[in-house]
C-alpha positions as a Markdown table, in Angstrom:
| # | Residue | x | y | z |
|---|---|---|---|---|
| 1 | Unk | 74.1 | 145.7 | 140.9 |
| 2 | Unk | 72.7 | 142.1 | 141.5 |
| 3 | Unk | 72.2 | 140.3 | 138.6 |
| 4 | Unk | 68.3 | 139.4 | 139.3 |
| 5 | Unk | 67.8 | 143.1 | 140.5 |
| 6 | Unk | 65.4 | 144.9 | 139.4 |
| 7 | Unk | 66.2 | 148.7 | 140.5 |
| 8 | Unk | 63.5 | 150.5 | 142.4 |
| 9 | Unk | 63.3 | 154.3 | 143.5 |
| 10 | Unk | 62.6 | 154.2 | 147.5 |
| 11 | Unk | 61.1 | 157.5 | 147.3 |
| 12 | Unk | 58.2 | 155.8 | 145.3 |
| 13 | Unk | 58.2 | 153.3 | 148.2 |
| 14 | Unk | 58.2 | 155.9 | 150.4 |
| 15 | Unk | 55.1 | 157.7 | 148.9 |
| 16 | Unk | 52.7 | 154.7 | 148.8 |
| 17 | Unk | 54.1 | 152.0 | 146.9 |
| 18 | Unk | 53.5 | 154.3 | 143.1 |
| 19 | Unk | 55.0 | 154.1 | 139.8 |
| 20 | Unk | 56.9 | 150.8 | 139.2 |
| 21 | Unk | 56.7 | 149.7 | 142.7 |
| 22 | Unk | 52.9 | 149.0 | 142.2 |
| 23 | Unk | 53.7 | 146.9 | 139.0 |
| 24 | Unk | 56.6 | 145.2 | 140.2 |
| 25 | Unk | 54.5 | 144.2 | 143.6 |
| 26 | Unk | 52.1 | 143.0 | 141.2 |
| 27 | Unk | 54.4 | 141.0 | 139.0 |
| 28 | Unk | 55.7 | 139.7 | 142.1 |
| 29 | Unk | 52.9 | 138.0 | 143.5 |
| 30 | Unk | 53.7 | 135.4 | 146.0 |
| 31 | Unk | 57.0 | 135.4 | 145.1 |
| 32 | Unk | 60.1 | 135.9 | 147.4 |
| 33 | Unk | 61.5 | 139.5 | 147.3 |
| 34 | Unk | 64.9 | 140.3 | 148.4 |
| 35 | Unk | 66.1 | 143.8 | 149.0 |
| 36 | Unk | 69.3 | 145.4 | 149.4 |
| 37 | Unk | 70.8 | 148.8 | 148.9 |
| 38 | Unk | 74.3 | 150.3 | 149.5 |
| 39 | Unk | 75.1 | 150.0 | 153.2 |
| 40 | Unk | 71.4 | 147.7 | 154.0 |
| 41 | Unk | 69.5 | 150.2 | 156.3 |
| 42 | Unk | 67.3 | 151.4 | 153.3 |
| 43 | Unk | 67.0 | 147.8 | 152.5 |
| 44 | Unk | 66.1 | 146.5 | 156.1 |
| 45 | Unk | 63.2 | 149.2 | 156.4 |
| 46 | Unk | 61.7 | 148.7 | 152.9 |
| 47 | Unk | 62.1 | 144.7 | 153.7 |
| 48 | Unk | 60.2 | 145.5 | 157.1 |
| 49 | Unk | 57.4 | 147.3 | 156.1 |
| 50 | Unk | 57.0 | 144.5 | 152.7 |
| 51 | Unk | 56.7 | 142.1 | 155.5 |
| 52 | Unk | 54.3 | 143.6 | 157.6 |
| 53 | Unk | 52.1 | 144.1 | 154.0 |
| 54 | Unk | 52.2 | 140.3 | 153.8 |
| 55 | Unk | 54.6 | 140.2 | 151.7 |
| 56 | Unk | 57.6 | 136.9 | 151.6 |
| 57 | Unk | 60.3 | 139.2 | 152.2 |
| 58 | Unk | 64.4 | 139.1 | 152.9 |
| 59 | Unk | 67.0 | 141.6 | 153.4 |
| 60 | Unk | 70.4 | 140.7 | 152.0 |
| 61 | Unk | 71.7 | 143.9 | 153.6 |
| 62 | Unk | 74.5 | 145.4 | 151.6 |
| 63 | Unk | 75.6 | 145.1 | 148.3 |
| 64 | Unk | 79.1 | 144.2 | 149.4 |
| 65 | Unk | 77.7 | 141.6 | 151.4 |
| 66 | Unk | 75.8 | 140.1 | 148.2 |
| 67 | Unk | 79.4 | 140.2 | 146.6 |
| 68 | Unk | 81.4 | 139.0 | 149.3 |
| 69 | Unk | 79.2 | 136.4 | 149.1 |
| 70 | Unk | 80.1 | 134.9 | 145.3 |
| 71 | Unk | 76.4 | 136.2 | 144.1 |
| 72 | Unk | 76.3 | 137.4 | 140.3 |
| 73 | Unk | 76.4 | 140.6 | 140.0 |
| 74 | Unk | 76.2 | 142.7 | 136.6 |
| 75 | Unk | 77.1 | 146.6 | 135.5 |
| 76 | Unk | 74.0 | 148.8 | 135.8 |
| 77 | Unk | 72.4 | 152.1 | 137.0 |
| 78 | Unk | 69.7 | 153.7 | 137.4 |
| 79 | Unk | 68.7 | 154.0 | 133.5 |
| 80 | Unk | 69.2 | 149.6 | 133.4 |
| 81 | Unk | 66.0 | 148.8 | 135.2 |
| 82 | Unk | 65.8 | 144.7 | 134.4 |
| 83 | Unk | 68.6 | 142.2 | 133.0 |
């Protein structure tokens, strides 16, 4: 995973910004967010519809794009929420 990330179910997205994407929005505040999932469509739509909440939003696409690029990146999963 990204080193900064901070892993976030979509499906809580999906049903109205619940469970920790309410209290990471709210951590967040004006803050730049940037999404990315494994291939960058789930990415692109969660960054889309941030945006359109006012949100600062941008998509880095796919996490193979984030490496390519030289980012740090660290192990993680799904039970590693934060660094």
């Amino acid at each position: 995973v990204a080193a900064p990330a901070v892993l976030l179910p979509k499906s809580e997205f999906d049903a109205g910004l619940i469970g920790e994407w309410k209290d990471f929005l709210a951590k967040a505040g004006d803050k730049q967010i940037i999404t990315y999932c494994r291939v960058g469509r789930r990415a692109g739509v969660v960054a889309a519809a941030l945006a359109e909440k006012g949100h600062k939003v941008a998509n880095a696409g796919a996490f193979k794009d984030w490496q390519a690029a030289g980012l740090p990146t660290r192990s993680g999963g799904p039970d590693q929420k934060k660094p």
